[in-house]
Coordinates of C-alpha atoms in Angstrom, one line a residue:
M23 CA 0.0 0.0 0.0
N24 CA 1.2 3.5 -0.8
S25 CA 0.9 6.4 1.6
K26 CA -2.3 7.7 0.0
Q27 CA -4.0 4.3 0.2
I28 CA -2.9 4.0 3.9
E29 CA -4.3 7.4 4.7
E30 CA -7.6 6.8 2.9
T31 CA -7.9 3.4 4.6
A32 CA -7.3 4.9 8.0
V33 CA -10.0 7.6 7.5
H34 CA -12.4 5.0 6.3
I35 CA -11.8 2.7 9.3
V36 CA -12.3 5.5 11.8
G37 CA -15.5 6.7 10.0
L38 CA -16.8 3.1 9.9
Y39 CA -16.1 2.7 13.7
F40 CA -18.1 5.8 14.6
S41 CA -21.0 4.8 12.3
N42 CA -22.1 2.6 15.2
A43 CA -22.2 5.5 17.7
H44 CA -25.4 6.7 19.3
T45 CA -24.5 10.3 19.9
I46 CA -21.3 10.8 17.9
S47 CA -21.3 11.7 14.2
P48 CA -18.0 11.8 12.2
Y49 CA -17.4 14.4 9.5
I50 CA -14.1 13.5 8.2
S51 CA -12.8 14.1 4.7
S52 CA -10.8 11.5 2.8
N53 CA -7.5 12.8 1.4
D54 CA -8.2 16.1 3.1
K55 CA -5.8 19.0 2.4
E56 CA -6.7 21.1 5.5
P57 CA -3.6 21.8 7.5
C58 CA -3.3 20.0 10.9
W59 CA -7.0 18.8 11.0
D60 CA -8.9 16.1 9.1
G61 CA -12.4 16.9 10.3
N62 CA -14.6 16.8 13.4
L63 CA -16.6 14.4 15.6
Y64 CA -19.9 16.1 16.3
I65 CA -21.4 15.4 19.7
Y66 CA -25.1 15.2 20.4
S67 CA -26.8 15.3 23.8
N68 CA -29.1 12.4 22.9
E69 CA -30.7 10.6 20.0
P70 CA -31.9 11.4 17.4
M71 CA -28.8 13.3 16.2
K72 CA -30.1 16.6 14.8
N73 CA -29.3 20.3 15.1
S74 CA -31.5 20.8 18.1
T75 CA -29.5 18.2 20.1
L76 CA -26.1 19.3 19.0
Y77 CA -23.8 19.5 22.0
G78 CA -20.4 20.4 20.4
R79 CA -17.7 19.2 18.1
V80 CA -14.2 17.8 18.6
P81 CA -11.4 18.3 16.0
V82 CA -9.6 15.1 14.9
Q83 CA -6.5 14.2 13.0
I84 CA -6.2 10.7 11.4
K85 CA -3.0 9.0 10.4
G86 CA -2.3 5.6 9.0
R87 CA 0.7 3.4 9.7
F88 CA 1.6 0.2 8.1
F89 CA 3.3 -2.4 10.3
K90 CA 5.4 -5.2 8.8
D91 CA 5.8 -7.2 12.1
K92 CA 3.0 -9.6 12.9
V93 CA 2.5 -8.6 16.6
C94 CA -0.4 -6.2 17.2
K95 CA 0.5 -3.9 20.0
N96 CA -1.8 -2.4 22.7
D97 CA 0.0 0.9 22.8
I98 CA 2.1 2.8 20.2
T99 CA 3.9 6.1 19.9
Y100 CA 3.7 8.5 17.0
S101 CA 5.8 11.6 16.2
V102 CA 3.9 14.9 15.9
S103 CA 5.5 18.1 14.9
L104 CA 5.9 20.8 17.6
V105 CA 4.1 23.3 15.2
D106 CA 1.1 21.1 15.0
L107 CA 1.0 20.6 18.8
K108 CA 1.0 24.3 19.4
N109 CA -1.8 24.8 16.8
Y110 CA -3.8 22.1 18.5
M111 CA -3.3 23.8 21.9
R112 CA -4.4 27.2 20.6
D113 CA -7.5 25.5 19.1
G114 CA -8.4 23.9 22.4
G115 CA -7.5 20.3 22.0
I116 CA -7.8 17.4 19.5
I117 CA -8.3 13.6 19.4
Y118 CA -5.4 12.1 17.4
F119 CA -6.1 8.8 15.7
V120 CA -3.5 6.5 14.2
V121 CA -4.8 3.4 12.4
G122 CA -2.3 0.5 12.6
I123 CA -2.6 -1.6 9.5
W124 CA -1.2 -5.2 9.2
E125 CA -1.5 -7.5 6.3
N126 CA -4.6 -9.2 7.6
S127 CA -5.9 -6.9 10.4
Y128 CA -6.0 -3.4 11.8
K129 CA -6.3 -1.5 15.1
I130 CA -7.3 2.0 15.9
Y131 CA -5.1 3.9 18.4
Y132 CA -6.0 7.2 19.8
A133 CA -4.7 10.0 22.1
K134 CA -7.0 12.5 23.8
L135 CA -4.9 15.6 23.6
T136 CA -6.5 18.1 26.0
P137 CA -4.8 21.5 26.4
L138 CA -3.1 20.3 29.6
K139 CA -1.8 17.2 27.9
L140 CA -0.6 19.3 24.9
K141 CA 1.1 21.7 27.3
T142 CA 3.1 18.8 28.8
Y143 CA 4.2 17.5 25.4
I144 CA 5.2 21.0 24.3
K145 CA 7.1 21.6 27.5
H146 CA 9.2 18.4 27.2
C147 CA 9.7 18.6 23.5
K148 CA 13.4 18.9 22.8
R149 CA 13.4 18.8 19.0
E150 CA 11.0 19.8 16.3
S151 CA 8.6 17.0 17.1
A152 CA 7.3 15.1 20.1
S153 CA 6.5 11.4 20.5
I154 CA 2.9 11.0 21.7
K155 CA 1.5 7.9 23.3
L156 CA -1.6 6.3 21.8
T157 CA -3.7 3.5 23.3
E158 CA -5.9 1.0 21.5
L159 CA -9.5 2.1 20.9
K160 CA -11.6 -0.8 22.2
E161 CA -14.6 -2.3 20.6
Y162 CA -17.4 0.2 20.3
S163 CA -19.8 0.7 23.2
F164 CA -21.8 3.7 24.5
D165 CA -18.9 4.4 26.9
I166 CA -17.0 5.8 23.9
D167 CA -19.7 8.4 23.4
C168 CA -19.4 9.4 27.0
E169 CA -15.6 9.5 26.9
I170 CA -15.6 11.9 23.9
R171 CA -18.2 14.1 25.5
D172 CA -16.1 14.3 28.6
F173 CA -13.0 15.1 26.5
Y174 CA -15.0 18.0 25.0
D175 CA -16.0 19.3 28.4
N176 CA -12.5 19.0 29.7
C177 CA -11.1 20.9 26.7
K178 CA -13.7 23.7 27.2
V179 CA -12.6 24.3 30.8
Q180 CA -8.8 23.9 30.1
T181 CA -8.7 26.2 27.1
G182 CA -6.9 29.4 28.1
N183 CA -6.7 28.0 31.7
T184 CA -3.5 25.8 31.6
D185 CA -1.5 28.4 33.5
N186 CA -4.2 28.7 36.2
T187 CA -3.8 25.3 37.8
V188 CA -3.9 24.6 41.5
D189 CA -1.6 22.1 43.2
I190 CA -3.4 19.1 44.9
K191 CA -1.0 19.5 47.9
D192 CA -2.2 23.0 48.5
I193 CA -5.8 21.8 48.6
L194 CA -5.0 19.0 51.0
S195 CA -3.0 21.3 53.3
S196 CA -5.6 24.0 53.3
K197 CA -8.0 24.3 56.2
K198 CA -10.8 25.6 54.0
A199 CA -13.2 23.2 52.3
V200 CA -12.8 23.1 48.5
N201 CA -15.4 21.6 46.2
L202 CA -13.8 19.4 43.6
T203 CA -15.6 18.3 40.5
F204 CA -14.9 16.2 37.3
F205 CA -16.7 15.3 34.1
A206 CA -18.2 11.8 33.9
S207 CA -21.2 11.8 31.6
A208 CA -21.4 8.0 32.0
L209 CA -22.8 8.6 35.5
I210 CA -25.6 10.9 34.3
N211 CA -29.0 9.2 34.7
N212 CA -27.2 5.9 35.3
E213 CA -28.1 4.4 38.7
Q214 CA -26.4 1.1 38.0
C215 CA -22.9 2.8 37.7
K216 CA -21.5 3.9 41.0
I217 CA -18.9 6.7 41.3
S218 CA -16.4 4.4 43.0
E219 CA -16.7 1.8 40.2
Y220 CA -16.3 4.4 37.5
L221 CA -13.2 6.0 39.1
A222 CA -11.7 2.5 39.5
K223 CA -11.7 2.1 35.7
H224 CA -11.2 5.7 34.5
T225 CA -8.8 8.5 35.0
V226 CA -10.3 12.0 35.3
Y227 CA -9.3 15.6 35.3
L228 CA -10.2 17.3 38.7
Y229 CA -11.3 20.9 39.0
A230 CA -11.4 23.1 42.0
E231 CA -14.5 25.4 42.3
T232 CA -13.4 28.9 42.9
T233 CA -14.8 32.4 42.3
D234 CA -13.5 35.3 40.3
G235 CA -13.5 39.0 41.3
F236 CA -17.2 39.3 40.3
N237 CA -18.1 36.3 42.5
N238 CA -18.7 34.1 39.4
K239 CA -17.9 30.4 39.8
V240 CA -14.7 29.4 38.1
L241 CA -13.2 26.0 37.6
R242 CA -9.4 25.7 38.0
P243 CA -7.6 22.5 36.9
V244 CA -6.1 20.5 39.7
G245 CA -2.6 19.6 38.6
N246 CA -1.4 19.2 35.0
E247 CA -2.7 15.7 34.2
D248 CA -5.6 13.4 34.6
L249 CA -5.6 11.5 37.8
S250 CA -6.4 7.9 39.0
I251 CA -8.6 8.3 42.1
N252 CA -9.2 5.4 44.5
L253 CA -12.4 6.3 46.3
K254 CA -12.8 4.5 49.6
E255 CA -16.4 4.6 50.9
S256 CA -17.4 4.2 54.5
I257 CA -20.5 2.0 54.8
T258 CA -22.5 1.4 58.0
A259 CA -22.4 -2.3 58.7
E260 CA -22.3 -4.4 61.9
V261 CA -19.2 -6.5 62.1
K262 CA -19.1 -9.2 64.8
V263 CA -17.6 -12.4 65.9
G264 CA -19.9 -14.5 67.9
D265 CA -22.1 -12.1 70.0
I266 CA -19.5 -9.4 70.2
V267 CA -19.8 -6.4 67.9
Y268 CA -16.4 -5.0 67.0
Y269 CA -17.1 -2.5 64.3
N270 CA -20.2 -0.6 63.0
E271 CA -18.5 0.5 59.8
I272 CA -16.5 -1.0 56.9
Q273 CA -14.6 0.6 54.0
R274 CA -15.3 -0.4 50.4
T275 CA -13.4 0.4 47.2
C276 CA -13.4 -1.0 43.7
K277 CA -10.6 -2.4 41.5
P278 CA -10.4 -1.9 37.7
N279 CA -11.2 -5.6 37.2
G280 CA -14.6 -5.2 38.9
N281 CA -13.6 -6.8 42.2
I282 CA -14.7 -5.2 45.4
L283 CA -12.2 -4.7 48.3
I284 CA -13.7 -4.6 51.8
Y285 CA -11.5 -3.2 54.6
I286 CA -12.4 -4.0 58.3
G287 CA -10.3 -2.1 60.7
R288 CA -6.7 -1.8 59.7
S289 CA -5.8 -5.5 59.4
L290 CA -8.5 -7.4 57.6
R291 CA -9.0 -7.1 53.9
M292 CA -11.4 -9.1 51.7
E293 CA -11.6 -9.2 47.9
I294 CA -14.9 -10.2 46.4
S295 CA -15.1 -11.0 42.7
P296 CA -18.3 -10.4 40.6
D297 CA -19.0 -14.1 40.8
G298 CA -19.0 -14.0 44.6
N299 CA -15.7 -15.6 45.4
V300 CA -14.1 -14.3 48.5
N301 CA -10.4 -14.0 49.1
S302 CA -9.5 -12.8 52.6
N303 CA -6.2 -11.6 53.9
I304 CA -5.2 -10.7 57.5
N305 CA -2.2 -8.5 57.8
F306 CA -1.8 -7.6 61.5
K307 CA 1.2 -5.7 62.7
L308 CA 2.2 -3.7 65.7
N309 CA 1.6 -0.5 63.7
E310 CA 2.0 2.9 65.4
T311 CA -1.6 3.5 66.3
E312 CA -3.6 4.5 69.4
L313 CA -3.5 1.9 72.2
S314 CA -7.3 1.6 72.5
S315 CA -7.7 1.1 68.8
W316 CA -4.9 -1.5 68.7
I317 CA -6.4 -3.5 71.6
K318 CA -9.8 -3.5 69.8
E319 CA -8.1 -4.7 66.6
A320 CA -6.1 -7.3 68.3
E321 CA -9.2 -8.8 70.1
F322 CA -11.0 -8.9 66.8
I323 CA -8.2 -10.7 65.0
F324 CA -7.7 -13.0 67.9
K325 CA -11.3 -14.1 67.9
I326 CA -11.3 -14.6 64.1
A327 CA -8.2 -16.7 64.4
E328 CA -9.9 -18.8 67.0
T329 CA -13.3 -19.2 65.3
K330 CA -12.3 -18.9 61.6
C331 CA -15.4 -16.8 60.9
F332 CA -17.1 -13.5 61.4
E333 CA -20.3 -11.7 60.3
I334 CA -21.1 -8.6 58.4
D335 CA -24.7 -7.6 58.9
N336 CA -25.5 -11.2 59.8
V337 CA -23.9 -12.6 56.6
C338 CA -21.3 -15.2 57.7
F339 CA -17.8 -15.2 56.1
R340 CA -15.6 -18.2 56.8
L341 CA -11.8 -18.1 56.5
N342 CA -10.1 -21.1 55.0
G343 CA -6.6 -22.2 55.6
N344 CA -4.3 -22.1 58.5
E345 CA -2.7 -18.7 58.0
E346 CA -4.6 -17.2 60.8
N347 CA -3.1 -19.7 63.3
K348 CA 0.2 -17.8 63.4
Y349 CA -1.6 -14.9 65.0
I350 CA -3.1 -16.7 68.0
D351 CA 0.0 -16.9 70.2
W352 CA 1.4 -13.6 68.9
C353 CA -1.9 -11.8 69.6
R354 CA -2.4 -13.4 73.0
N355 CA 1.0 -12.2 74.2
R356 CA 0.8 -8.8 72.7
L357 CA -2.8 -8.3 73.8
R358 CA -1.9 -9.2 77.4
F359 CA 0.9 -6.7 77.4
A360 CA -1.2 -4.0 75.8
K361 CA -3.9 -4.4 78.4
K362 CA -1.2 -4.1 81.1
I363 CA -0.3 -0.7 79.6
Q364 CA -3.9 0.3 79.5
S365 CA -4.3 -0.6 83.2
V366 CA -1.3 1.6 84.1
L367 CA -2.6 4.6 82.2
S368 CA -6.1 4.2 83.7
A369 CA -4.6 4.2 87.2
L370 CA -2.8 7.4 86.4
H371 CA -5.9 9.0 84.8
V372 CA -3.9 9.7 81.6
N373 CA -6.0 12.0 79.3
K374 CA -4.1 11.3 76.0
E375 CA -3.9 8.2 73.8
L376 CA -0.7 6.3 73.9
I377 CA 0.8 5.4 70.5
I378 CA 1.5 1.7 70.5
K379 CA 4.8 0.6 69.0
E380 CA 7.7 -1.8 69.4
F381 CA 8.9 -0.8 72.9
S382 CA 12.6 -0.7 73.9
Q383 CA 13.6 -3.0 76.8
D384 CA 13.9 0.1 79.1
E385 CA 10.3 1.0 78.3
I386 CA 9.1 -2.6 78.9
N387 CA 10.9 -2.5 82.3
T388 CA 9.2 0.8 83.1
I389 CA 5.8 -0.6 82.2
N390 CA 6.3 -3.7 84.3
I391 CA 7.4 -1.6 87.3
L392 CA 4.5 0.8 87.0
Y393 CA 2.0 -2.1 86.7
K394 CA 3.5 -3.8 89.7
T395 CA 3.2 -0.8 92.0
L396 CA 0.1 0.9 90.6
C397 CA -2.1 -2.0 89.7
E398 CA -0.8 -4.8 92.1
Q399 CA -0.1 -2.3 94.9
D400 CA 3.3 -3.9 95.5
E401 CA 6.5 -2.3 96.6
I402 CA 9.4 -2.1 94.1
S403 CA 13.1 -2.1 94.5
I404 CA 15.1 0.6 92.6
N405 CA 18.8 0.9 92.7
E406 CA 18.9 4.6 92.5
S407 CA 17.3 7.3 94.7
L408 CA 14.0 8.8 93.4
P409 CA 12.9 12.4 93.9
P410 CA 9.4 12.8 95.4
I411 CA 8.0 14.1 92.1
F412 CA 9.4 13.1 88.7
T413 CA 8.4 12.3 85.1
V414 CA 8.9 9.2 82.9
S415 CA 8.4 9.0 79.2
L416 CA 6.5 6.2 77.6
S417 CA 6.2 6.3 73.8
N418 CA 4.5 9.6 73.1
L419 CA 3.5 10.2 76.7
Y420 CA 5.1 11.9 79.7
L421 CA 3.8 10.8 83.1
A422 CA 4.1 12.9 86.3
L423 CA 4.6 10.5 89.2
F424 CA 5.1 10.7 93.0
A425 CA 7.5 8.3 94.7
S426 CA 7.1 7.4 98.4
K427 CA 9.9 5.4 100.1
T428 CA 8.6 2.7 102.5
P429 CA 10.1 1.7 105.8
T430 CA 11.6 -1.4 104.0
G431 CA 13.7 1.0 101.8
K432 CA 11.6 0.1 98.8
Y433 CA 9.3 2.4 96.9
R434 CA 5.6 2.8 96.1
I435 CA 4.8 5.0 93.1
Y436 CA 1.6 7.0 92.7
S437 CA 0.1 9.7 90.5
Y438 CA 1.6 13.2 91.2
K439 CA -1.8 14.1 92.7
D440 CA -1.2 11.7 95.6
V441 CA 1.9 13.5 96.8
T442 CA 2.1 13.7 100.6
G443 CA 3.5 16.7 102.5
D444 CA 3.5 20.3 101.4
I445 CA 4.6 21.8 98.1
S446 CA 6.5 25.0 98.9
Y447 CA 8.2 27.9 97.1
T448 CA 10.4 30.6 98.4
D449 CA 8.8 34.0 98.6
S450 CA 11.2 36.5 96.9
N451 CA 10.4 39.2 99.4
T452 CA 10.8 37.2 102.6
N453 CA 12.9 34.2 101.6
V454 CA 10.5 32.2 103.7
P455 CA 9.1 28.9 102.2
A456 CA 5.4 29.3 101.4
K457 CA 2.9 26.6 100.7
T458 CA 1.6 26.3 97.1
S459 CA -0.2 24.0 94.8
I460 CA 1.3 20.8 93.3
Y461 CA 0.8 22.5 89.9
S462 CA 3.5 25.1 90.7
W463 CA 5.9 22.2 90.2
F464 CA 4.9 21.8 86.5
Q465 CA 6.3 25.0 85.1
T466 CA 5.9 25.7 81.4
D467 CA 7.5 22.5 80.2
G468 CA 5.4 20.3 82.5
F469 CA 2.2 21.9 81.4
K470 CA 3.3 21.5 77.8
I471 CA 4.2 17.8 77.8
V472 CA 2.7 15.9 80.9
S473 CA -0.1 13.6 79.8
N474 CA -1.8 12.8 83.0
I475 CA -2.7 16.4 84.2
D476 CA -6.0 16.5 86.0
Y477 CA -7.3 19.8 84.6
D478 CA -10.4 19.7 86.8
D479 CA -8.1 19.6 89.9
I480 CA -6.0 22.7 89.1
L481 CA -8.4 25.4 90.4
P482 CA -9.5 23.5 93.5
S483 CA -5.9 22.8 94.3
Y484 CA -5.1 26.6 94.5
K485 CA -8.3 27.3 96.4
K486 CA -7.4 24.7 99.0
V487 CA -3.9 26.3 99.5
Y488 CA -5.4 29.8 99.6
I489 CA -7.2 29.0 102.9
E490 CA -3.8 28.7 104.6
N491 CA -1.7 31.0 102.4
H492 CA -3.4 34.1 100.9
N493 CA -0.2 35.0 99.1
V494 CA -0.5 32.0 96.9
T495 CA -2.4 34.2 94.5
Q496 CA 0.9 35.6 93.2
R497 CA 2.2 32.2 92.6
A498 CA -1.1 31.1 91.0
N499 CA -0.9 34.1 88.6
N500 CA 2.7 33.1 87.7
D501 CA 1.7 29.5 87.1
M502 CA -1.3 30.6 85.0
L503 CA 1.1 32.5 82.7
M504 CA 3.2 29.4 82.3
M505 CA 0.0 27.5 81.4
I506 CA -0.7 30.1 78.7
L507 CA 2.9 29.8 77.4
A508 CA 2.5 26.0 77.2
Y509 CA -0.8 26.4 75.4
D510 CA 0.9 28.6 72.7
E511 CA 3.0 25.5 71.9
N512 CA 0.7 22.5 72.3
H513 CA -2.7 24.2 71.7
D514 CA -4.5 22.1 74.3
D515 CA -7.9 23.7 74.8
K516 CA -8.3 22.1 78.2
L517 CA -5.1 23.8 79.4
L518 CA -6.4 27.2 78.2
K519 CA -9.7 26.7 79.9
S520 CA -8.0 25.8 83.2
S521 CA -5.9 29.0 82.9
K522 CA -9.1 31.0 82.3
D523 CA -10.8 29.4 85.3
L524 CA -7.8 30.2 87.5
C525 CA -7.7 33.8 86.2
E526 CA -11.4 34.4 86.8
W527 CA -10.9 33.1 90.4
L528 CA -8.1 35.5 91.0
I529 CA -10.3 38.4 89.7
S530 CA -13.1 37.2 92.0
I531 CA -10.8 37.5 95.0
N532 CA -10.6 41.2 94.1
E533 CA -7.0 42.1 95.1
K534 CA -6.9 45.8 94.3
D535 CA -3.1 45.9 93.7
E536 CA -3.3 43.2 91.0
V537 CA -6.7 43.9 89.5
N538 CA -5.4 45.4 86.2
T539 CA -2.9 42.5 85.8
Y540 CA -5.5 39.9 86.3
F541 CA -8.0 41.6 83.9
L542 CA -5.4 41.9 81.2
N543 CA -4.4 38.3 81.6
L544 CA -8.1 37.3 81.2
M545 CA -8.3 39.4 78.1
Q546 CA -5.2 37.7 76.6
I547 CA -6.7 34.3 77.3
I548 CA -10.0 35.3 75.7
K549 CA -8.1 36.7 72.7
R550 CA -6.6 33.3 72.2
E551 CA -10.1 31.8 72.1
R552 CA -11.8 34.4 69.8
D553 CA -11.7 38.0 68.7
L554 CA -12.4 40.5 71.5
T555 CA -15.9 42.1 71.5
N556 CA -16.4 45.9 71.2
E557 CA -17.3 46.0 74.9
E558 CA -14.2 44.2 75.9
R559 CA -12.0 46.5 73.8
K560 CA -13.8 49.5 75.3
E561 CA -13.1 48.2 78.8
I562 CA -9.4 47.8 77.9
M563 CA -9.3 51.4 76.7
I564 CA -11.0 52.6 79.9
K565 CA -8.3 50.9 82.1
F566 CA -5.5 52.2 79.9
D567 CA -4.8 55.4 81.8
L568 CA -4.7 53.5 85.1
C569 CA -2.0 51.2 83.9
N570 CA 1.8 51.3 84.3
S571 CA 4.0 51.3 81.2
M572 CA 4.2 47.6 80.8
E573 CA 0.5 47.2 81.3
K574 CA -0.1 49.9 78.7
L575 CA 2.1 47.9 76.3
A576 CA -0.1 44.9 77.0
C577 CA -3.2 47.0 76.3
C578 CA -1.8 48.1 72.9
L579 CA -1.1 44.5 71.9
L580 CA -4.6 43.4 73.0
L581 CA -6.1 46.2 70.8
D582 CA -3.8 45.2 67.8
N583 CA -2.1 48.6 67.9
N584 CA 1.4 47.5 67.1
E585 CA 2.7 51.0 66.5
M586 CA 1.8 52.2 70.0
A587 CA 3.0 48.8 71.4
N588 CA 6.5 49.5 69.9
H589 CA 6.4 53.0 71.4
Y590 CA 5.7 51.7 74.9
F591 CA 8.1 48.8 74.5
N592 CA 11.0 51.2 73.8
Q593 CA 10.2 53.2 77.0
L594 CA 11.2 50.1 79.0
N595 CA 14.8 49.6 80.1
D596 CA 16.8 46.7 78.8
S597 CA 16.0 44.3 81.7
E598 CA 12.3 45.1 81.4
K599 CA 12.4 44.5 77.7
E600 CA 14.2 41.2 78.2
F601 CA 11.5 40.2 80.8
F602 CA 8.6 41.3 78.6
T603 CA 9.7 39.0 75.8
T604 CA 9.3 36.0 78.1
L605 CA 5.7 36.8 78.9
P606 CA 2.8 35.2 76.9
I607 CA 1.4 38.6 76.0
Y608 CA 4.4 39.0 73.7
H609 CA 2.7 36.4 71.5
F610 CA 0.5 39.2 70.1
F611 CA 3.2 41.3 68.5
N612 CA 2.1 41.0 64.8
S613 CA 5.7 40.3 63.9
K614 CA 8.5 39.7 66.4
L615 CA 10.7 41.7 64.0
E616 CA 8.5 44.8 64.5
C617 CA 9.4 44.8 68.2
I618 CA 12.5 46.9 67.6
W619 CA 14.8 47.7 70.5
K620 CA 16.1 51.2 70.5

C-alpha cells in the first residue's frame, strides 16, 4: 500500500467505527488537504442526532501506519511536529487517531490531547517534534460516546486555563473546604454505575471550584494531568464475631477488574469478585496507632483466628486455611501486654492516647514496674534514689509521678496528685518557704508535655492552699502565665480553659493591687479563644490610663495597635524588655521583627 492508500484506509476505518455511535457523528474528509486537522466528531446530547440536540464538536487528526511485524501492540507512539502541537493547543485540543494496519488486520489507536496534555508534550519537546503515546480504541460501546463528550467538556474548561492550575498538595493542606468536580457523563441518569466503580476504571481531570473578582464560579484545573482516584467509601455495617460487635463501619473500594475490596479495621481485607468468590487476607502488625484502637483490633483478629469466621450484617464469612493460626500466640502475648499498659494509664488518669509501637527494653521494664506498684499495689526495689516528684516517658506520653519510700527501703509509686506533704516555694520578698499547689511544680515544660494532668483539679488545688496562704495568688498568677505559654505551643484547649478558670478566680478575690494585671491576663486568654468584642475592647481602653508602662504595652497588643506597642516597648529599660519578651502577651506582636529595640 502506498501512503495515499494508507491514509484513505485509515480515514475509512475511523469513520466506519463511529458509524455505530449513538450520539457521535463523524465528519471526516478523505484525502483532506486542510492543515493540521482532518475533520470533526460532532457530539449530540441524545438521540436522534439533529441540530437541536447538537452539544459540540471535537477536532480530529487521522494518520495511517503500516506495520510489517505480525505482533499487534496495545499501545504505540507516533511523532507529531511541535508546530502542530502548538496549533492544537491554541484551538483547544484534539483527538489524534493512528490506524495501525497489518496484512490481515488493523487496530485504531487514539490519544485525547487536551490543552493540559498538549502543554506537557510541548514543555518536554526537545526537538521539532514530540512522540505522543496512543492507546488501543476498544470495541465500540456507548462508553466511547461518554468518553468523547467528557473530552470535549475538559477541553472547554482547560482552554486558556492551563497556567491557572492549583496544586493538589495546596488543597490537601488548606484548612478551607474546597469543592472538587470532574466530568463523567457515563454517570448521568445511570443508577447502575456507581462513582467508586467508575473511578476505578477511568482517569479523570479534577477541577477546584473557585470564584473570580465578580463572584462568578470558576473551575481551576487541579494539577497538570488526569488522575487515578481510588475512592474508599465508608459504609454502615455491623461486624461481629460470635455475639460481640467490634465495628459498626467498613470501608469499600473497587478495582479496575470489577472486584470489590472490603476493609475491616486496619488489618483485615477481603476481595470479592463479581461471581461472589471471597479472598480474605489478614495483615496484623504492631503499627504505630492508638492503644485503645490497637487493643480492639487485636481482640477482633484473635477471635477470628480462633473461630475462623465473622459476620457482616448477619452474613457469615468463613476463613479457609491455617494462615490465621500464626496470629493466635502472637496476639495473645501482645494483647496481654497492651492491656497491662492500659491498666497503668487508667490508674494514672492519663488523658491522652498512647501510641503503641515496638517498645525498647527500658520502656518494657518501666511498664512492668508501674504495673506492679500501681495495679498490684506492690513495693518495688530501685537501685537509685528517686525524687518525690518526677516524670517518665513512655512512647509519646510523659507521666508525672510521686515516689514514696517505704520503711523497708523500697518504693511505692503513685500519681503526682497523691503527693504527701506540702509543696512550697520561696517568697522572693521574705525568703521564707510558702505553701503552694502541686501545679507550681509543673512549670511551662510540664504543662506542655505531661499527659496525666487532671485539669479539673487545678483550680480546687489553689483554692485549698489559699485557705492557709493568701499570698498563693501571686504564685497562681505566675503558674497561670506558664500554662498560657505552654498552650501557645501545644494548643491544648483544656489547658487554656484551666488557665481561664484560674484567672477568673483571681479576679473574683478582688485584690486591688493586681486587678489590672488579672484583667489583662483574662483578656489575653479570651483573645486566644476568639476576637475581643467591642465591649471588651472598650473596657481595655478605659483601664489604659490606670496602667503602668508595661500594662499599657499589653493593652496596645490586645487592641492590635502594634505601632503604639512599639512606642511603649521602647520606653522600657533593657532588663524590662528582656523580661517582657518572656511573657505570653508578647505572643501578640504581629511580627516579632516589629518589636524593635532602641
